[in-house]
Short mmCIF file of C-alpha atoms and ligand atoms in Angstrom, two decimals:
data_model
loop_
_atom_site.label_atom_id
_atom_site.label_comp_id
_atom_site.label_asym_id
_atom_site.label_seq_id
_atom_site.Cartn_x
_atom_site.Cartn_y
_atom_site.Cartn_z
CA MET H 273 -113.73 139.40 -188.23
CA THR H 274 -110.23 139.64 -186.70
CA THR H 275 -107.79 141.23 -189.26
CA GLU H 276 -104.98 138.92 -187.82
CA ALA H 277 -106.64 135.83 -188.84
CA PHE H 278 -107.35 137.34 -192.33
CA ASN H 279 -104.38 136.91 -194.33
CA ILE H 280 -105.62 137.58 -197.79
CA PRO H 281 -103.57 140.23 -199.55
CA THR H 282 -105.30 143.64 -200.01
CA SER H 283 -106.11 144.39 -203.65
CA VAL H 284 -105.59 148.14 -203.64
CA LYS H 285 -102.99 150.09 -201.51
CA TRP H 286 -102.78 153.93 -201.61
CA GLN H 287 -99.01 154.94 -201.27
CA GLY H 288 -99.35 158.75 -201.35
CA ASP H 289 -97.97 159.20 -204.75
CA SER H 290 -98.86 155.92 -206.38
CA ILE H 291 -101.13 152.99 -206.19
CA GLN H 292 -100.02 149.31 -205.29
CA LEU H 293 -102.28 146.97 -207.13
CA LEU H 294 -102.42 143.34 -206.48
CA ASN H 295 -102.05 141.80 -210.08
CA GLN H 296 -105.18 139.52 -210.30
CA GLN H 297 -103.90 138.30 -213.78
CA LYS H 298 -100.98 136.61 -212.16
CA LEU H 299 -102.96 134.68 -209.29
CA PRO H 300 -102.85 132.18 -208.05
CA HIS H 301 -99.32 131.56 -209.17
CA MET H 302 -97.69 134.63 -208.17
CA THR H 303 -98.58 137.40 -205.66
CA GLU H 304 -97.31 140.44 -207.59
CA TYR H 305 -98.07 144.15 -206.73
CA LEU H 306 -97.88 146.59 -209.57
CA THR H 307 -96.99 150.24 -208.83
CA LEU H 308 -99.31 152.48 -210.79
CA THR H 309 -98.24 156.17 -211.24
CA SER H 310 -100.51 157.37 -214.06
CA ILE H 311 -104.06 157.43 -215.02
CA ASP H 312 -103.25 155.53 -218.05
CA GLU H 313 -102.03 152.82 -216.11
CA VAL H 314 -104.84 152.78 -213.90
CA PHE H 315 -107.23 152.64 -216.99
CA GLU H 316 -105.29 149.71 -218.37
CA ALA H 317 -105.26 147.83 -215.06
CA ILE H 318 -109.04 148.02 -214.94
CA LYS H 319 -109.63 147.23 -218.44
CA THR H 320 -107.46 144.20 -218.54
CA LEU H 321 -108.73 142.91 -215.08
CA LYS H 322 -105.58 143.30 -213.35
CA VAL H 323 -108.07 144.56 -210.73
CA ARG H 324 -111.61 143.42 -211.01
CA GLY H 325 -114.81 142.91 -209.13
CA ALA H 326 -117.25 145.88 -209.02
CA PRO H 327 -116.09 147.33 -205.60
CA ALA H 328 -112.47 146.95 -206.19
CA ILE H 329 -112.81 148.67 -209.65
CA GLY H 330 -114.52 151.50 -208.05
CA ILE H 331 -111.93 151.83 -205.27
CA THR H 332 -109.06 151.70 -207.95
CA ALA H 333 -110.80 154.38 -210.32
CA ALA H 334 -111.22 156.69 -207.15
CA PHE H 335 -107.45 156.39 -206.26
CA GLY H 336 -106.77 156.98 -209.97
CA LEU H 337 -108.57 160.10 -210.23
CA ALA H 338 -106.88 161.28 -207.11
CA LEU H 339 -103.66 160.44 -208.46
CA ALA H 340 -104.16 162.09 -211.75
CA ALA H 341 -105.54 165.28 -210.14
CA SER H 342 -102.51 165.59 -207.84
CA LYS H 343 -100.41 166.27 -210.80
CA TYR H 344 -102.64 169.10 -212.36
CA GLU H 345 -100.40 172.05 -212.92
CA THR H 346 -102.84 174.71 -212.56
CA ASN H 347 -103.82 177.19 -209.62
CA SER H 348 -107.35 177.96 -211.24
CA LEU H 349 -110.05 175.93 -209.58
CA LEU H 350 -112.25 176.23 -212.68
CA ARG H 351 -109.42 174.61 -214.84
CA PHE H 352 -108.95 172.03 -212.19
CA LYS H 353 -112.57 171.08 -212.38
CA GLN H 354 -112.43 170.83 -216.13
CA LEU H 355 -109.44 168.60 -216.01
CA LEU H 356 -111.04 166.41 -213.40
CA GLU H 357 -114.25 166.07 -215.41
CA LYS H 358 -112.15 164.98 -218.51
CA ASP H 359 -110.19 162.26 -216.54
CA LYS H 360 -113.38 161.14 -214.91
CA ASN H 361 -114.89 160.50 -218.24
CA TYR H 362 -111.79 158.90 -219.56
CA LEU H 363 -111.72 156.24 -216.61
CA SER H 364 -115.52 155.67 -217.00
CA TYR H 365 -114.75 154.06 -220.26
CA ALA H 366 -112.40 151.40 -218.58
CA ARG H 367 -115.37 148.93 -218.30
CA PRO H 368 -119.08 149.32 -218.82
CA THR H 369 -121.13 147.12 -216.52
CA ALA H 370 -120.06 147.31 -212.96
CA VAL H 371 -121.84 150.52 -211.80
CA ASN H 372 -119.49 150.92 -208.88
CA LEU H 373 -116.98 152.56 -211.27
CA PHE H 374 -119.38 155.32 -212.18
CA TRP H 375 -120.72 155.52 -208.69
CA ALA H 376 -117.10 156.20 -207.22
CA LEU H 377 -116.05 158.54 -209.95
CA GLU H 378 -119.31 160.70 -209.49
CA ARG H 379 -118.66 160.66 -205.71
CA MET H 380 -115.03 161.91 -206.26
CA VAL H 381 -116.12 164.74 -208.40
CA LYS H 382 -118.84 165.67 -206.01
CA SER H 383 -116.34 165.66 -203.03
CA ILE H 384 -114.65 168.73 -204.27
CA GLU H 385 -117.70 170.89 -205.01
CA ASN H 386 -117.20 173.05 -201.93
CA ALA H 387 -113.31 173.33 -202.32
CA THR H 388 -112.00 176.85 -202.27
CA SER H 389 -108.47 176.27 -203.68
CA VAL H 390 -106.69 173.71 -205.83
CA ASN H 391 -104.74 172.36 -202.91
CA GLU H 392 -107.84 171.86 -200.89
CA ALA H 393 -109.46 169.96 -203.84
CA LYS H 394 -106.27 167.81 -204.21
CA THR H 395 -106.35 166.91 -200.67
CA ALA H 396 -110.19 166.36 -200.65
CA LEU H 397 -109.95 163.81 -203.42
CA ILE H 398 -107.27 161.74 -201.69
CA HIS H 399 -109.44 161.69 -198.46
CA GLU H 400 -112.58 160.77 -200.37
CA ALA H 401 -110.88 157.81 -202.31
CA ILE H 402 -109.62 156.49 -198.96
CA GLN H 403 -112.99 156.98 -197.37
CA ILE H 404 -114.62 154.94 -200.16
CA GLN H 405 -112.14 152.11 -199.49
CA VAL H 406 -112.70 152.21 -195.63
CA GLU H 407 -116.44 152.44 -196.04
CA ASP H 408 -116.39 149.38 -198.57
CA GLU H 409 -114.62 147.35 -195.78
CA GLU H 410 -117.22 148.09 -193.20
CA ILE H 411 -120.01 147.55 -195.58
CA CYS H 412 -118.67 144.11 -196.62
CA LYS H 413 -118.50 143.02 -192.84
CA LYS H 414 -122.15 144.08 -192.55
CA ILE H 415 -123.17 142.20 -195.52
CA GLY H 416 -121.46 139.10 -193.92
CA GLU H 417 -123.42 139.78 -190.70
CA ASN H 418 -126.65 140.04 -192.69
CA ALA H 419 -125.97 136.82 -194.70
CA LEU H 420 -124.63 134.47 -192.06
CA PRO H 421 -128.04 133.67 -190.41
CA LEU H 422 -129.15 132.15 -193.60
CA PHE H 423 -126.63 129.36 -193.43
CA LYS H 424 -125.89 126.55 -190.76
CA ASP H 425 -122.73 124.64 -189.67
CA GLY H 426 -121.87 122.17 -192.48
CA ASP H 427 -124.01 123.75 -195.41
CA ASN H 428 -122.65 123.36 -198.83
CA ILE H 429 -122.63 126.70 -200.70
CA MET H 430 -122.05 127.16 -204.37
CA THR H 431 -120.89 130.41 -205.92
CA ILE H 432 -119.51 131.52 -209.17
CA CYS H 433 -116.88 134.17 -210.18
CA ASN H 434 -115.13 135.87 -207.36
CA ALA H 435 -117.05 138.21 -205.06
CA GLY H 436 -114.46 137.69 -202.24
CA SER H 437 -111.96 139.95 -200.54
CA ILE H 438 -109.83 140.78 -203.52
CA ALA H 439 -112.87 142.02 -205.44
CA THR H 440 -113.65 144.59 -202.56
CA ALA H 441 -111.76 146.48 -199.97
CA ARG H 442 -111.72 143.36 -197.78
CA TYR H 443 -113.97 140.37 -196.80
CA GLY H 444 -115.99 140.23 -200.17
CA THR H 445 -119.62 140.35 -200.57
CA ALA H 446 -120.73 136.70 -201.37
CA LEU H 447 -117.93 135.41 -199.44
CA ALA H 448 -118.18 137.76 -196.43
CA PRO H 449 -120.64 135.26 -194.66
CA ILE H 450 -118.22 132.51 -195.24
CA TYR H 451 -115.25 134.19 -193.70
CA LEU H 452 -117.48 135.42 -190.81
CA GLY H 453 -118.83 131.82 -190.17
CA LYS H 454 -115.16 130.51 -190.18
CA GLU H 455 -114.25 132.88 -187.39
CA ARG H 456 -117.38 132.09 -185.35
CA GLY H 457 -117.03 128.10 -185.79
CA ILE H 458 -119.74 127.91 -188.40
CA ASP H 459 -118.13 125.81 -191.13
CA LEU H 460 -119.51 126.39 -194.63
CA LYS H 461 -118.20 124.44 -197.47
CA VAL H 462 -117.88 126.12 -200.65
CA PHE H 463 -118.26 124.77 -204.33
CA ALA H 464 -116.71 127.26 -206.60
CA CYS H 465 -117.67 127.25 -210.26
CA GLU H 466 -114.41 127.83 -212.37
CA THR H 467 -116.11 130.64 -214.44
CA ARG H 468 -114.97 130.44 -217.82
CA PRO H 469 -113.61 132.21 -219.83
CA VAL H 470 -111.14 133.92 -217.54
CA LEU H 471 -111.52 131.59 -214.56
CA GLN H 472 -112.00 133.99 -211.61
CA GLY H 473 -113.69 131.09 -209.73
CA ALA H 474 -110.75 128.60 -210.32
CA ARG H 475 -107.94 131.18 -209.87
CA LEU H 476 -109.05 133.45 -207.32
CA THR H 477 -112.08 132.25 -205.18
CA THR H 478 -110.28 128.84 -204.44
CA TRP H 479 -107.05 130.65 -203.77
CA GLU H 480 -108.57 133.20 -201.23
CA LEU H 481 -110.75 130.57 -199.55
CA MET H 482 -107.80 128.25 -199.24
CA LYS H 483 -105.70 130.96 -197.66
CA ALA H 484 -108.42 131.56 -195.17
CA GLY H 485 -108.74 127.78 -194.40
CA VAL H 486 -112.30 127.37 -195.95
CA ASP H 487 -113.11 123.96 -197.20
CA VAL H 488 -113.57 124.75 -201.09
CA THR H 489 -114.16 122.33 -203.91
CA LEU H 490 -113.57 123.56 -207.59
CA ILE H 491 -116.03 122.32 -210.35
CA THR H 492 -116.07 123.24 -213.93
CA ASP H 493 -119.15 125.35 -214.91
CA ASN H 494 -120.99 122.50 -216.53
CA MET H 495 -120.85 120.43 -213.42
CA ALA H 496 -123.14 122.65 -211.57
CA ALA H 497 -126.48 120.78 -211.92
CA HIS H 498 -124.95 117.42 -211.12
CA THR H 499 -123.06 118.80 -208.15
CA MET H 500 -126.50 120.49 -206.79
CA LYS H 501 -128.08 116.98 -207.14
CA MET H 502 -125.19 115.16 -205.63
CA LYS H 503 -123.61 117.25 -203.03
CA LYS H 504 -126.84 118.67 -201.38
CA ILE H 505 -126.04 122.25 -202.11
CA SER H 506 -128.05 124.27 -199.53
CA ALA H 507 -127.86 127.68 -201.21
CA CYS H 508 -126.19 129.67 -203.96
CA ILE H 509 -124.66 133.08 -203.24
CA VAL H 510 -123.32 135.35 -205.78
CA GLY H 511 -122.13 138.98 -206.15
CA ALA H 512 -123.36 141.55 -208.39
CA ASP H 513 -122.07 144.20 -210.95
CA ARG H 514 -125.24 146.12 -211.13
CA ILE H 515 -128.77 145.78 -209.82
CA ALA H 516 -131.56 147.59 -211.51
CA ALA H 517 -134.33 149.29 -209.72
CA ASN H 518 -136.63 146.16 -209.83
CA GLY H 519 -133.76 143.78 -208.42
CA ASP H 520 -132.72 142.21 -211.86
CA THR H 521 -128.97 141.57 -211.46
CA ALA H 522 -126.04 141.49 -213.71
CA ASN H 523 -123.33 139.40 -212.65
CA LYS H 524 -120.64 137.22 -214.08
CA ILE H 525 -121.61 135.26 -217.06
CA GLY H 526 -122.97 131.92 -215.81
CA THR H 527 -124.79 133.43 -212.88
CA PHE H 528 -128.29 133.18 -214.65
CA SER H 529 -127.75 129.63 -215.45
CA LEU H 530 -126.83 128.71 -211.79
CA ALA H 531 -130.23 130.73 -210.85
CA ILE H 532 -132.11 128.64 -213.08
CA LEU H 533 -130.75 125.49 -211.81
CA ALA H 534 -131.21 126.50 -208.29
CA LYS H 535 -134.99 127.15 -209.04
CA GLU H 536 -135.25 123.71 -210.52
CA PHE H 537 -133.72 122.18 -207.50
CA ASN H 538 -135.43 124.38 -205.04
CA ILE H 539 -132.27 125.73 -203.60
CA PRO H 540 -132.38 129.32 -202.42
CA PHE H 541 -130.46 131.87 -204.49
CA PHE H 542 -128.93 134.91 -202.90
CA VAL H 543 -127.19 138.00 -204.25
CA ALA H 544 -125.02 139.89 -201.96
CA ALA H 545 -124.05 143.56 -202.83
CA PRO H 546 -123.62 146.95 -201.40
CA LEU H 547 -126.03 149.62 -202.19
CA SER H 548 -123.28 151.22 -204.43
CA THR H 549 -124.04 148.27 -206.82
CA PHE H 550 -127.64 149.39 -207.40
CA ASP H 551 -128.58 151.57 -210.30
CA LEU H 552 -131.87 153.14 -209.65
CA SER H 553 -131.76 155.19 -212.94
CA ILE H 554 -132.24 151.65 -214.64
CA LYS H 555 -135.73 150.18 -214.38
CA SER H 556 -134.89 146.67 -215.35
CA GLY H 557 -132.12 144.51 -216.27
CA GLN H 558 -132.76 144.90 -219.82
CA GLU H 559 -131.21 148.30 -219.76
CA ILE H 560 -128.03 147.16 -218.13
CA PRO H 561 -125.01 147.48 -220.57
CA ILE H 562 -123.42 144.00 -220.96
CA GLU H 563 -119.53 144.07 -221.73
CA GLU H 564 -118.42 141.86 -224.57
CA ARG H 565 -114.85 141.02 -224.34
CA ASP H 566 -112.07 140.06 -226.66
CA LEU H 567 -112.68 136.68 -228.40
CA GLU H 568 -109.02 135.72 -227.24
CA GLU H 569 -110.51 134.96 -223.86
CA VAL H 570 -112.64 132.18 -225.42
CA ILE H 571 -110.14 130.76 -227.86
CA HIS H 572 -107.19 130.73 -225.54
CA ILE H 573 -106.52 129.44 -222.08
CA ASN H 574 -103.04 130.58 -220.65
CA GLY H 575 -102.03 131.43 -224.06
CA GLN H 576 -102.90 127.98 -225.44
CA ALA H 577 -105.20 127.83 -228.37
CA ILE H 578 -108.23 125.52 -227.52
CA ALA H 579 -110.15 126.07 -230.73
CA PRO H 580 -109.50 127.10 -234.32
CA GLU H 581 -108.19 130.47 -234.46
CA ASP H 582 -110.74 131.83 -236.85
CA VAL H 583 -113.84 130.22 -235.26
CA LYS H 584 -116.72 132.76 -234.72
CA VAL H 585 -116.97 133.63 -231.00
CA TYR H 586 -119.41 135.47 -228.79
CA ASN H 587 -117.97 136.57 -225.36
CA PRO H 588 -120.47 138.39 -223.10
CA SER H 589 -118.77 138.96 -219.67
CA PHE H 590 -122.16 139.34 -217.77
CA ASP H 591 -125.56 138.12 -217.72
CA VAL H 592 -128.66 139.35 -216.25
CA THR H 593 -130.72 137.23 -213.72
CA PRO H 594 -134.40 138.32 -213.58
CA ASN H 595 -135.60 139.08 -210.02
CA GLU H 596 -137.89 136.16 -209.96
CA TYR H 597 -135.11 133.88 -209.64
CA ILE H 598 -133.46 135.73 -206.76
CA THR H 599 -134.58 134.40 -203.16
CA GLY H 600 -132.96 137.53 -201.57
CA ILE H 601 -130.58 140.24 -202.11
CA ILE H 602 -128.47 140.88 -199.08
CA THR H 603 -127.12 144.44 -198.62
CA GLU H 604 -125.37 146.28 -195.71
CA LYS H 605 -128.94 147.43 -194.58
CA GLY H 606 -130.26 144.13 -194.54
CA MET H 607 -132.03 141.53 -196.83
CA ILE H 608 -134.82 142.11 -199.34
CA THR H 609 -136.66 138.98 -200.51
CA SER H 610 -139.73 140.06 -202.70
CA ASN H 611 -141.51 143.22 -204.05
CA TYR H 612 -137.95 144.28 -205.07
CA PHE H 613 -139.06 147.57 -206.69
CA GLU H 614 -140.73 148.88 -203.47
CA GLU H 615 -138.28 147.19 -201.12
CA ILE H 616 -135.24 148.68 -202.89
CA LYS H 617 -136.87 152.12 -202.91
CA ARG H 618 -137.48 151.67 -199.19
CA LEU H 619 -133.74 150.46 -198.62
CA PHE H 620 -132.44 153.80 -200.26
CA LYS H 621 -134.79 155.95 -198.19
CA SER H 622 -133.93 154.42 -194.83
O1 MRU W 816 -115.21 140.56 -214.77
P1 MRU W 816 -115.23 140.59 -213.32
O2 MRU W 816 -114.05 139.60 -212.60
O3 MRU W 816 -114.94 142.08 -212.80
O4 MRU W 816 -116.54 140.14 -212.73
C1 MRU W 816 -116.75 140.26 -211.36
C2 MRU W 816 -118.23 139.75 -210.89
O5 MRU W 816 -118.99 139.37 -211.69
C3 MRU W 816 -118.26 139.76 -209.37
O6 MRU W 816 -119.19 138.76 -209.14
C4 MRU W 816 -119.04 141.21 -208.99
O7 MRU W 816 -118.26 142.21 -209.62
C5 MRU W 816 -119.08 141.25 -207.44
S1 MRU W 816 -117.45 141.45 -206.71
C6 MRU W 816 -117.74 141.69 -204.93
#
């Protein structure tokens, strides 16, 4: 993918002593960058979805930890490591489901294991966060390469939420093959589910695909079945927040419904995710912690109440799609299509 043709703003930028963060809460109406200078601001930005999407959350947390550590006023490496552990634990409470958050924070702490001084450790942390971001961009490109052969020119593809460029370092996971196809003259048309309650599909996926000149059509979530039937959807492709050792996949609420519909209509249902989204410590999707968010998200749209203020609300932010609904999981190391438990183990060994 040529970077010149790809004019979607980067979600996270390291500035040396601060983080510039694309405020995804303001999209699509305003392209605003926030300047984060403290770990509390980083925590708040992740919690309130100013940055969201599993890989982008991990990248932001990594820079947040490097930023916090750069301000520790101690010459003792032991004390430095204690402070780092405390801040790592703090950031890990920002959101519970996307495993990339914990993966990135663990990787950051590991990166200073061999440091011999506080200054060396501070520099190592910054390098590691930059490395996580650089690698994620390369990984997303590879996911795009591995996914593109699944589609042909003119295909109608359905997706949910935003697993695009701004949810990652660049290019996205589920949207990477769409961008790659665009560049190679393979036109894939996207049907984006709006993704209630906070509308990542309507606000973010349509915005970034339109910026890249991709043919995108917005539908409300309850139009998915009818659209599959009427618009000859060739495939669904979605991202992931955590994939268990058996391939069960947690992703944005509504993903499981799409997978059930896809099965009914005989439409292949693909999950696109980097290996950093797998959690091999978890045997099945039943063990994945599902975030429940504030009831405000369901009762209000853009600050406007759409239901009685005192109505009872259930607001799970993610659901788990059991592996039997998934036609293939596409990673940077290729696609796996069955025997997920064994195949995932093999992927990690290779
Ligand atoms: O609540 P969000 O917006 O962080 O949820 C994001 C998703 O569910 C994405 O599909 C997932 O993180 C993959 S992003 C490449």
